Each structure stands twice: as structure tokens, then as C-alpha cells.
Tab-separated table of C-alpha atoms in Angstrom:
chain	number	residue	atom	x	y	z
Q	1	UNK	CA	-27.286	0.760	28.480
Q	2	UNK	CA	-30.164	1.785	26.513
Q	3	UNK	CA	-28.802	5.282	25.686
Q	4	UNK	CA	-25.386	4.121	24.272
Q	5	UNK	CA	-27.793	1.508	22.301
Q	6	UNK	CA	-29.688	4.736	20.797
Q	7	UNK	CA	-26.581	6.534	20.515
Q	8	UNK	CA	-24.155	3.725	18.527
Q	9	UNK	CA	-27.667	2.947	16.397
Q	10	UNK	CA	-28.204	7.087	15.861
Q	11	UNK	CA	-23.899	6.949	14.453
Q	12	UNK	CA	-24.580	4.228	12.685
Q	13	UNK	CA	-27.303	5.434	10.578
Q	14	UNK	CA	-25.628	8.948	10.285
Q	15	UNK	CA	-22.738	7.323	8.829
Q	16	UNK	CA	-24.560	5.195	6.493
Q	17	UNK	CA	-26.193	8.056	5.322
Q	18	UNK	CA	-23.067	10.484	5.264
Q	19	UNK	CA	-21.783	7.810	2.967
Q	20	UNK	CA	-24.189	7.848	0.223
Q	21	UNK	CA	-24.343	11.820	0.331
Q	22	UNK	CA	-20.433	12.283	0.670
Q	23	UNK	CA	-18.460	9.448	-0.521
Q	24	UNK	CA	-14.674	8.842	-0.087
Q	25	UNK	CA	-12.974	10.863	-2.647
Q	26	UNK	CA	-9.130	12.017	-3.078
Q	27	UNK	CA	-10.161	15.498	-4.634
Q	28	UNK	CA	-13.523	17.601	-3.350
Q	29	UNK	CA	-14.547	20.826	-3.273
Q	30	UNK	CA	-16.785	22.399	-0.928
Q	31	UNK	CA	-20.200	23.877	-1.554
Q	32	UNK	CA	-23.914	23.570	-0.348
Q	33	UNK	CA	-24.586	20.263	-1.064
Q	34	UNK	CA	-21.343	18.736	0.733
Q	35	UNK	CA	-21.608	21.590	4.339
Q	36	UNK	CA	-23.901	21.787	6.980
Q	37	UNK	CA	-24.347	25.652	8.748
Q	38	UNK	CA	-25.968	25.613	12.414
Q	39	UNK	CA	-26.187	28.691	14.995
Q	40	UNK	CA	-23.024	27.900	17.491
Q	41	UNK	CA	-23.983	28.202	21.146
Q	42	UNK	CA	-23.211	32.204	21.306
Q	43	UNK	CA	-25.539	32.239	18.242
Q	44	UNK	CA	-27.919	30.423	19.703
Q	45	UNK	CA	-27.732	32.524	22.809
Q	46	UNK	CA	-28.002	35.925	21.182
Q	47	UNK	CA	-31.296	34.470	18.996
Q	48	UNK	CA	-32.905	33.313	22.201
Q	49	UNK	CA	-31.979	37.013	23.679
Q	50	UNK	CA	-33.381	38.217	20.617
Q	51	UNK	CA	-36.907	36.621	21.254
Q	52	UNK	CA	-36.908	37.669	24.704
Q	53	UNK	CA	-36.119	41.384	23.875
Q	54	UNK	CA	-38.925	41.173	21.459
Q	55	UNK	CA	-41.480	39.832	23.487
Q	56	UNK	CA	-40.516	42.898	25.642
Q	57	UNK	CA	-40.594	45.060	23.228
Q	58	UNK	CA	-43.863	43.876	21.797
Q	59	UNK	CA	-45.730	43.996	25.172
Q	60	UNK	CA	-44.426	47.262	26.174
Q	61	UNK	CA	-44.936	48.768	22.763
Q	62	UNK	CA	-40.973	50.052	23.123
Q	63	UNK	CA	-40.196	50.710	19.203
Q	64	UNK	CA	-36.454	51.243	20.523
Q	65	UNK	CA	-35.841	47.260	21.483
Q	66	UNK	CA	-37.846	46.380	18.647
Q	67	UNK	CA	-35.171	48.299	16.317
Q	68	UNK	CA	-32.502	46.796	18.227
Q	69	UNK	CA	-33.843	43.538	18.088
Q	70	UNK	CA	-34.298	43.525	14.222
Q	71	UNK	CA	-30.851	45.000	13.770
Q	72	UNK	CA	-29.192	41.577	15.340
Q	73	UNK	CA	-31.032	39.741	13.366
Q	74	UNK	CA	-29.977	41.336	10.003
Q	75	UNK	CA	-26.337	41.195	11.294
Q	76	UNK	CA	-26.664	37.818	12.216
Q	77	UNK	CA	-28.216	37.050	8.298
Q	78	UNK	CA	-25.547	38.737	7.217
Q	79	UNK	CA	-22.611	36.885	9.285
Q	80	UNK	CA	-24.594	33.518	7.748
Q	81	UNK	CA	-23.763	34.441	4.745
Q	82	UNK	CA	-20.152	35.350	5.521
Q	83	UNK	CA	-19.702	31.779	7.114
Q	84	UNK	CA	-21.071	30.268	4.261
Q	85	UNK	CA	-19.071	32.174	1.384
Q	86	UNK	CA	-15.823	31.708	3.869
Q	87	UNK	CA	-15.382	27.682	3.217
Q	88	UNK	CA	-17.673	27.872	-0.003
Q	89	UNK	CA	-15.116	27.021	-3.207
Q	90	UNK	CA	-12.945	25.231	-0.423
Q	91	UNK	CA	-10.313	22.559	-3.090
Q	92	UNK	CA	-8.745	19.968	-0.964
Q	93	UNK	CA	-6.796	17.027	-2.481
Q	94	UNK	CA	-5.396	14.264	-0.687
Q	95	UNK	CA	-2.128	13.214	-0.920
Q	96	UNK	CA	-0.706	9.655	-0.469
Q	97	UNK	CA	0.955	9.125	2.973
Q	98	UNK	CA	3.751	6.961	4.323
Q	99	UNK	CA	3.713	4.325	6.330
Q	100	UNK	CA	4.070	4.677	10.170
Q	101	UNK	CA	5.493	2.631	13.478
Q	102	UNK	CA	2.944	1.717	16.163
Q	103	UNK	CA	2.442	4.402	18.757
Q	104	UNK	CA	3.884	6.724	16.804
Q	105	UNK	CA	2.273	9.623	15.254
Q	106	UNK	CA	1.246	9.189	11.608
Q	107	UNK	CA	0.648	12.698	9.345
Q	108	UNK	CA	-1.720	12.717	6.539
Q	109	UNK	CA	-1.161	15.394	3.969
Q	110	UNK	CA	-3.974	17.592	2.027
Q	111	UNK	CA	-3.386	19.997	-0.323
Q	112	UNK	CA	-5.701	23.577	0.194
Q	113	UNK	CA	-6.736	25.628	-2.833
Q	114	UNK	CA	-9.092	28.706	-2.344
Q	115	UNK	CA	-10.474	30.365	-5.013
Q	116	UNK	CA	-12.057	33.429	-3.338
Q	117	UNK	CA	-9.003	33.832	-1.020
Q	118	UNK	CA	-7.734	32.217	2.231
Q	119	UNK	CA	-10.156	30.150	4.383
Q	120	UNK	CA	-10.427	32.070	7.580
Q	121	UNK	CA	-9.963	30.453	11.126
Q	122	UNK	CA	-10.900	27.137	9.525
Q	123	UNK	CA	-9.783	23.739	11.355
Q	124	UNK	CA	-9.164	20.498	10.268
Q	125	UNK	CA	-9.071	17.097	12.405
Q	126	UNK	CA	-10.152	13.703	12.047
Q	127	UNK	CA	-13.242	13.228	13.236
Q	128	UNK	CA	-12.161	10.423	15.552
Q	129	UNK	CA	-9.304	11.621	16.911
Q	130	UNK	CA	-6.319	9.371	17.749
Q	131	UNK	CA	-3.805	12.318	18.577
Q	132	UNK	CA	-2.798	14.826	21.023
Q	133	UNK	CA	-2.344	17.328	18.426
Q	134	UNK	CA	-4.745	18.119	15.481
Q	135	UNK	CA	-2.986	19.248	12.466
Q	136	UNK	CA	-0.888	22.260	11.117
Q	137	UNK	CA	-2.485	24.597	8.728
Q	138	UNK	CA	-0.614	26.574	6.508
Q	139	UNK	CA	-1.827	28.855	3.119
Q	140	UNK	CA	-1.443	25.627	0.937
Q	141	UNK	CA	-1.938	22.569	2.910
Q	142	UNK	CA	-3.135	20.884	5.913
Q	143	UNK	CA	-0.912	17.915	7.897
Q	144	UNK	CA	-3.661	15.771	9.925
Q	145	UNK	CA	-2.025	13.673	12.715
Q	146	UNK	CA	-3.523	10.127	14.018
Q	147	UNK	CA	-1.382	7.290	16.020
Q	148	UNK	CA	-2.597	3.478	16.016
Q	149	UNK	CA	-1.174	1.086	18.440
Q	150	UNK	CA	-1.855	-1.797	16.121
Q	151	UNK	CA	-0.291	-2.653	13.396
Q	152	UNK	CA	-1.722	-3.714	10.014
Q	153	UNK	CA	-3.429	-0.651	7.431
Q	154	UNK	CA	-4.603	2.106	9.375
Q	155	UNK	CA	-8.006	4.131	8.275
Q	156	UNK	CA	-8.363	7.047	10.767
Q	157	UNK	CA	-11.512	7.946	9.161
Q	158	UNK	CA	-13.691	11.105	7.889
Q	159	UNK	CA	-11.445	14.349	8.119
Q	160	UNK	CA	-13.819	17.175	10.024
Q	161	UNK	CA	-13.522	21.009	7.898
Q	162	UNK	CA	-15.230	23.337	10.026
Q	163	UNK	CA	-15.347	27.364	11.191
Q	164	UNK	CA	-17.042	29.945	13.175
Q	165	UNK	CA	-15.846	32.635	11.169
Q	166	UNK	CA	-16.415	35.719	11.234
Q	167	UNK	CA	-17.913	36.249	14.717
Q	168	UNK	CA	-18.394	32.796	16.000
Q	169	UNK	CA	-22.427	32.913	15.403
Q	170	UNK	CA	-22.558	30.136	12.925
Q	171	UNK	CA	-20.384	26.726	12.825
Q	172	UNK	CA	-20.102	25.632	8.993
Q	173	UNK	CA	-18.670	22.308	8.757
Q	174	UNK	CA	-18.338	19.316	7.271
Q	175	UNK	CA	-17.159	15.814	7.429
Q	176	UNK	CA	-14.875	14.195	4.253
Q	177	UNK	CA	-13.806	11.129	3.410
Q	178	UNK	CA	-10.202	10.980	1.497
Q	179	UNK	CA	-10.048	7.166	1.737
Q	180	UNK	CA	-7.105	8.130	4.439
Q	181	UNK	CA	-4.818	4.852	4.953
Q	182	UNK	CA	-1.302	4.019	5.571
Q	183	UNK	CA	0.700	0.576	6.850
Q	184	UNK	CA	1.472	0.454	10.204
Q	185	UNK	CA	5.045	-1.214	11.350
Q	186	UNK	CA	5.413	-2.853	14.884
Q	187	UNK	CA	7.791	-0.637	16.982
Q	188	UNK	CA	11.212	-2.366	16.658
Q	189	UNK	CA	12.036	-4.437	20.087
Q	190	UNK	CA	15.627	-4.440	20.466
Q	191	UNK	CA	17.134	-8.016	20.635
Q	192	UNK	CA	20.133	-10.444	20.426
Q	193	UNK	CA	20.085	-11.179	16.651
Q	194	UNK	CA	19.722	-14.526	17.870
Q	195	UNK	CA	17.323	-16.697	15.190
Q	196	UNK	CA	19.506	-15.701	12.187
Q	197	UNK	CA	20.291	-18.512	9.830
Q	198	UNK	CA	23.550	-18.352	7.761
Q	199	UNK	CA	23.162	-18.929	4.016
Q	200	UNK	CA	26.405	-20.863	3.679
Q	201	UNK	CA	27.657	-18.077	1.278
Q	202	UNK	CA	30.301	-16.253	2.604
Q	203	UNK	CA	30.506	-12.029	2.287
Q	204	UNK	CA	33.171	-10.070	2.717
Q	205	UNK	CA	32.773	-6.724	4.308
Q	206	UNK	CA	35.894	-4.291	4.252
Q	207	UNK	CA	38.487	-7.449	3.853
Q	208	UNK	CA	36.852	-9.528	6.617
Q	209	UNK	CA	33.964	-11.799	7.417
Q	210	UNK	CA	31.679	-9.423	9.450
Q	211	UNK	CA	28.121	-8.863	10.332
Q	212	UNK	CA	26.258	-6.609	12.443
Q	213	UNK	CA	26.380	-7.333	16.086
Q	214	UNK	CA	27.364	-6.162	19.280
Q	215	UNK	CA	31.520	-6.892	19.878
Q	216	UNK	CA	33.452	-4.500	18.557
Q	217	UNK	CA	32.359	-1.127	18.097
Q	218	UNK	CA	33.059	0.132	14.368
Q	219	UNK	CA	31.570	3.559	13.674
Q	220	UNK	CA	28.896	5.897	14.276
Q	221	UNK	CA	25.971	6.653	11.814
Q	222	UNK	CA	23.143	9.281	11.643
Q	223	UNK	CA	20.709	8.507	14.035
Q	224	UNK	CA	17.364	7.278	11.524
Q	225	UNK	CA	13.546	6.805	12.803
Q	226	UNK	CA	12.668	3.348	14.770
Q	227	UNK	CA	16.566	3.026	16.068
Q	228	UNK	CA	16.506	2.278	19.795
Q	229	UNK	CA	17.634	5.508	21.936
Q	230	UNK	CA	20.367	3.331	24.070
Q	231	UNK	CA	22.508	2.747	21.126
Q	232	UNK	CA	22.711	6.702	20.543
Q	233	UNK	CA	26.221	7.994	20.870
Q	234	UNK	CA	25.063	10.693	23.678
Q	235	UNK	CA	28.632	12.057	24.089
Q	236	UNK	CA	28.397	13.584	20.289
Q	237	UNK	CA	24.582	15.052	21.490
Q	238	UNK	CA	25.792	16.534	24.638
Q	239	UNK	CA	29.010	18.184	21.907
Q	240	UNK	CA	26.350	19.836	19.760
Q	241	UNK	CA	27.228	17.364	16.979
Q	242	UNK	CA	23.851	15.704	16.373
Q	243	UNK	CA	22.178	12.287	16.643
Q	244	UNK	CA	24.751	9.520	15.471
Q	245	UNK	CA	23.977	5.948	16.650
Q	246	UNK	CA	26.555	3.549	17.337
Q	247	UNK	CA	27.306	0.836	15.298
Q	248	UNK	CA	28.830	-2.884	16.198
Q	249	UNK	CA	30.191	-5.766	14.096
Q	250	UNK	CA	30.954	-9.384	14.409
Q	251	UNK	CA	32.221	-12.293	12.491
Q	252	UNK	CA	29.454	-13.962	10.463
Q	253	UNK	CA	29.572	-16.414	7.477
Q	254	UNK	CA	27.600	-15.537	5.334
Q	255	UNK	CA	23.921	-13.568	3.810
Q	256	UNK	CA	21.535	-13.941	7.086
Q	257	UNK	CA	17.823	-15.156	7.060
Q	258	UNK	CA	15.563	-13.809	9.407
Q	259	UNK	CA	13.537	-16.378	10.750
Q	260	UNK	CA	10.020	-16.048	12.932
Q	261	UNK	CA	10.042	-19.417	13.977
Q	262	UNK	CA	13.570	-19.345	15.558
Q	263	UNK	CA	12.244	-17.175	17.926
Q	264	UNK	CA	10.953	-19.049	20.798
Q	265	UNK	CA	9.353	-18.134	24.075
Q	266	UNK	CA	7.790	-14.539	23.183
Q	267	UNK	CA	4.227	-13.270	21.893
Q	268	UNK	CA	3.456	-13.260	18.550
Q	269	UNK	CA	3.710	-9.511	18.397
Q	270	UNK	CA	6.675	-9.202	20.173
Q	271	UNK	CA	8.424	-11.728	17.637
Q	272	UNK	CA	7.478	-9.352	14.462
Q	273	UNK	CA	8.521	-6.144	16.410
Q	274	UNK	CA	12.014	-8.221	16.692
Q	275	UNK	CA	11.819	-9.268	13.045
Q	276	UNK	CA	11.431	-5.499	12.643
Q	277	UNK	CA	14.149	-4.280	14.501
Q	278	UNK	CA	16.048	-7.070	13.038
Q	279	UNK	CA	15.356	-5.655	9.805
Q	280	UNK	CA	16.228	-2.036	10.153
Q	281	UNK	CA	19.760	-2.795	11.719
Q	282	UNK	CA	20.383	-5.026	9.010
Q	283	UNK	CA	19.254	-2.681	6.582
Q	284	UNK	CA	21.877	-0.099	7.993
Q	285	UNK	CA	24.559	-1.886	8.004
Q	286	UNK	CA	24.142	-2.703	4.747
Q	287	UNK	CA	24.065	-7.043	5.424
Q	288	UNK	CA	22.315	-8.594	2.777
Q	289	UNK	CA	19.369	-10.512	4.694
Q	290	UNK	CA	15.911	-12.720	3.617
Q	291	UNK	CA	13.055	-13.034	6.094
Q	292	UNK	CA	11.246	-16.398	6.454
Q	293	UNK	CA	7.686	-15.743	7.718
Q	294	UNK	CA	6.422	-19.367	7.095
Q	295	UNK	CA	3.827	-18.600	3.801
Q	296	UNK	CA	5.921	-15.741	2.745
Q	297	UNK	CA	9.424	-15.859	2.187
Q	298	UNK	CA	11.520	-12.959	0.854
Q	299	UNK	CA	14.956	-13.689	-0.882
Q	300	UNK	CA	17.895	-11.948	0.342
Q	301	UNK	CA	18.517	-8.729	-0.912
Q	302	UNK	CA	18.932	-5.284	0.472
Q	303	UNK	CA	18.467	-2.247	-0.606
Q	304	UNK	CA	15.041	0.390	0.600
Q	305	UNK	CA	12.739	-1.380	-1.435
Q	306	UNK	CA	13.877	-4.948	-0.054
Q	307	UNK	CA	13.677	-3.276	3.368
Q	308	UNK	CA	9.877	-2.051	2.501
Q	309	UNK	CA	8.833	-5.248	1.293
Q	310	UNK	CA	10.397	-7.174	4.378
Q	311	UNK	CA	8.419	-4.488	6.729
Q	312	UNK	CA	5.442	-4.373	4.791
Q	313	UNK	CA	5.261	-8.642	5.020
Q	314	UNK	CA	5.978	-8.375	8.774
Q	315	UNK	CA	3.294	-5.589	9.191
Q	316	UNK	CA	0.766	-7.841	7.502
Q	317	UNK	CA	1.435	-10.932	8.432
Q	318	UNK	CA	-1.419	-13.224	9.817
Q	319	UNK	CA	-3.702	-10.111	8.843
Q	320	UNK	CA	-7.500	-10.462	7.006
Q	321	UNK	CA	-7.374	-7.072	5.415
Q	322	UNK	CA	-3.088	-8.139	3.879
């Protein structure tokens, strides 16, 4: 109990302090006052070799493991100053990201510019990592992957920049702040459509009164992100054809309003991730819709940036940092 006391207090305090020397900044670049350079383990291995070797040499009076001994140590000087010059004039920018579904895996972007050539065998992760895999480095930018299962604005922290070029005897590395942060979704939860509330205006789609639904099959559409995998037209995927998803209809009466507190009997959670799914298959169908979230109610509309603002409310909602 007392060590993880000592060690949350001892992160604490470094992070305080890595805040005041390295503050959260969309554009950096990277020299001595910003990276740290320590012997890696093999380093420190072949320096505590070295002492032993010269202790030997030294009491034996053998000039031979004395020259070797001295020769390490100038190539190890020299590979410190390779590791230093390989990240040193480093340009990184950070580029605005998009917003994500919960449990699924959100990229961050960064763009790379090196002045004195290509960063070798450098690596780039968050330093508290939320993913399986890392990132993807190529000669002019760096995708960082994180996942949050909660939804709400997600910060996945200080971005780690470190290497052990050229032979792995020093670790030069770093830890930035880009002020990551993108909106998290709920995962859509499939449901009935059931806590819609007609406007009372009537819309015509193709000559008749029709919503989206699930009685009469109408047509197939690309498959898009957040779509549920049973209503994927798997006879078209097993023809080589693609992802299509297939789409329903039913009679309606009018411009729908989603409604949270129609929804009775479920979680909190579990109601928004229905408003969510709600809002996406409305969205593809091209219904006009409104959502009703008590405080916050959107006007029906429809369009992408009706669609963001509906998610973006939903993804918020009840939330201190909205």
C-alpha cells in the first residue's frame, strides 16, 4: 500500500513538473532542453563490463584490456552523440482529429518534419496506452491509436518520442503534450425505433408516406461505420461485391423526434447508444428527424452537420466537461 502511495505521489510530481518544463503545444520541435538521453540496459551492461575489465586491467598492469576498455568507451561517446543528433531538429505538428465510437479505436494524426534527414528507428505511442497497436510511422507522419470505453471528450495524454538508435546503447526520449482530444460517441444499440414522436407534418418520400423501419425491404446501401453487422447484405460479401447494408421502410406521418424520455426501462447509457443508433439510420435514410434530450433540443433537420450536432449533444449529455 505504501509503495503505490510513493509511486502515484513520485507520477504526480513528475507530471507537475513535466508540465511547467514541456507544456501542451500543437507544434514542437525537439532539442536539448525538451529530451532526456540515459544508457539503455545493454549500455548499461557494457559500462559496468567496462569497469570490471578495468579494474582487471589496472591490477594486473595488462595495457591490452586497458586499450580495449578505453576504446568502448570512446565508441560509446560517440554513439551518444549519434542518439542525440538522430531526434535533435525532430518538427512534429499535431493535427486535429475526428471524433470516435466507444470501444473503438480512435487515430490521432502528427505531421513529421526532419531537417537533418529521416529519424531513425524512432517510435511513437501514448504514454498511457489504451490500444493494442501503437501507431504507424511513415517518412511524413505518425497515426497514434487510443480506444476509450466512455463516452464524453477523450484526452489520451502525453505522446512518448523515443529511440535507441544507432546501436541500442542510449534511449533518447521524450514525452509531448499536443493537447490530444476528440468526442467520443456511444456505440449505436440497435433498437425498435420505438420512442419516435410524429411532427404532424406529413413527408412524402418517392410518392408515398414512408419512414425508415423494418417491413418492407427497399434497397441496399454502402455499408458506413457504427451500422450494426446483422443488417449487412452478406449474400453481396460472399459475391465479391462489397459491404452494402440493407435498408427497410414503413409508413410514417410525418418529420420524427427522437425522444430520451420515451425510452423506458433501460440504463441511461444504453438509452443514448439507442438515440445514437437512432440517429445514424435516420441520417441514412435521409428522414428529416429532431432529438429531444430534455435541456437541449435540436430542430429537425438533416443533413451531416445536423447529424454531428445531434451526436455531439448525445455524446455530452449530462457531462461536466460538455
Amino acid at each position: 500500500m505504501i509503495v503505490h502511495k510513493l509511486k502515484a505521489l513520485k507520477a504526480k510530481y513528475f507530471e507537475r513538473w513535466l508540465s511547467k518544463r514541456m507544456p501542451a503545444v500543437e507544434h514542437i520541435t525537439l532539442n536539448r532542453s525538451n529530451t532526456f538521453i540515459f544508457p539503455s540496459r545493454f549500455g548499461g551492461m557494457l559500462l559496468a563490463t567496462c569497469l570490471v575489465m578495468f579494474l582487471i586491467g589496472t591490477n594486473y598492469q595488462n595495457n591490452l584490456i586497458l586499450l580495449l576498455v578505453f576504446f568502448l568507451l570512446s565508441f560509446m561517446v560517440t554513439c551518444l552523440l549519434f542518439s542525440y543528433q538522430n531526434l535533435s531538429g525532430l518538427n512534429l505538428t499535431a493535427v486535429a482529429s475526428d471524433d470516435q465510437f466507444t470501444d473503438q479505436t480512435s487515430i490521432f494524426r502528427l505531421r513529421v518534419n526532419a531537417k537533418k534527414g529521416d529519424a531513425q528507428q524512432t517510435q511513437y505511442f501514448f504514454k498511457n496506452s489504451t490500444s493494442n497497436i501503437n501507431s504507424v510511422v511513415d517518412q511524413q507522419s505518425v497515426q497514434l491509436f487510443a480506444k476509450s470505453t466512455q463516452r464524453g471528450w477523450f484526452k489520451p495524454g502525453r505522446v512518448t518520442v523515443q529511440s535507441y538508435y544507432p546501436f541500442g546503447l542510449f534511449k533518447v526520449w521524450t514525452y509531448l503534450d499536443f493537447g490530444f482530444s476528440c468526442l467520443i460517441y456511444p456505440a449505436p444499440l440497435e433498437n425498435k425505433l420505438q420512442n419516435i414522436t410524429l411532427s404532424g407534418k406529413e413527408t412524402a418520400i418517392g410518392g408515398h408516406q414512408k419512414k425508415v423501419g423494418f417491413d418492407t425491404f427497399n434497397h441496399l446501401k454502402p455499408f458506413q461505420q457504427g451500422e450494426s453487422l446483422k443488417s449487412i447484405a452478406w449474400k453481396q460479401v460472399a459475391q465479391g461485391k462489397g459491404f452494402f447494408t440493407k435498408q427497410f421502410e414503413q409508413e410514417i406521418g410525418g418529420d420524427v423526434y427522437l425522444s430520451l424520455s420515451a425510452l423506458k426501462g433501460v440504463s441511461l447509457e444504453d438509452k443514448l447508444a439507442m438515440l445514437t443508433y437512432q440517429v445514424i439510420n435516420y441520417q441514412q435514410q435521409g428522414v428529416r428527424y429532431g432529438l429531444d434530450l430534455g435541456q437541449v433540443v435540436i430542430k429537425v433537420d438533416t443533413g451531416a452537420s445536423h447529424q454531428t450536432t445531434c451526436l455531439r449533444a448525445i455524446a455530452l449529455y449530462g457531462l461536466n466537461n460538455a
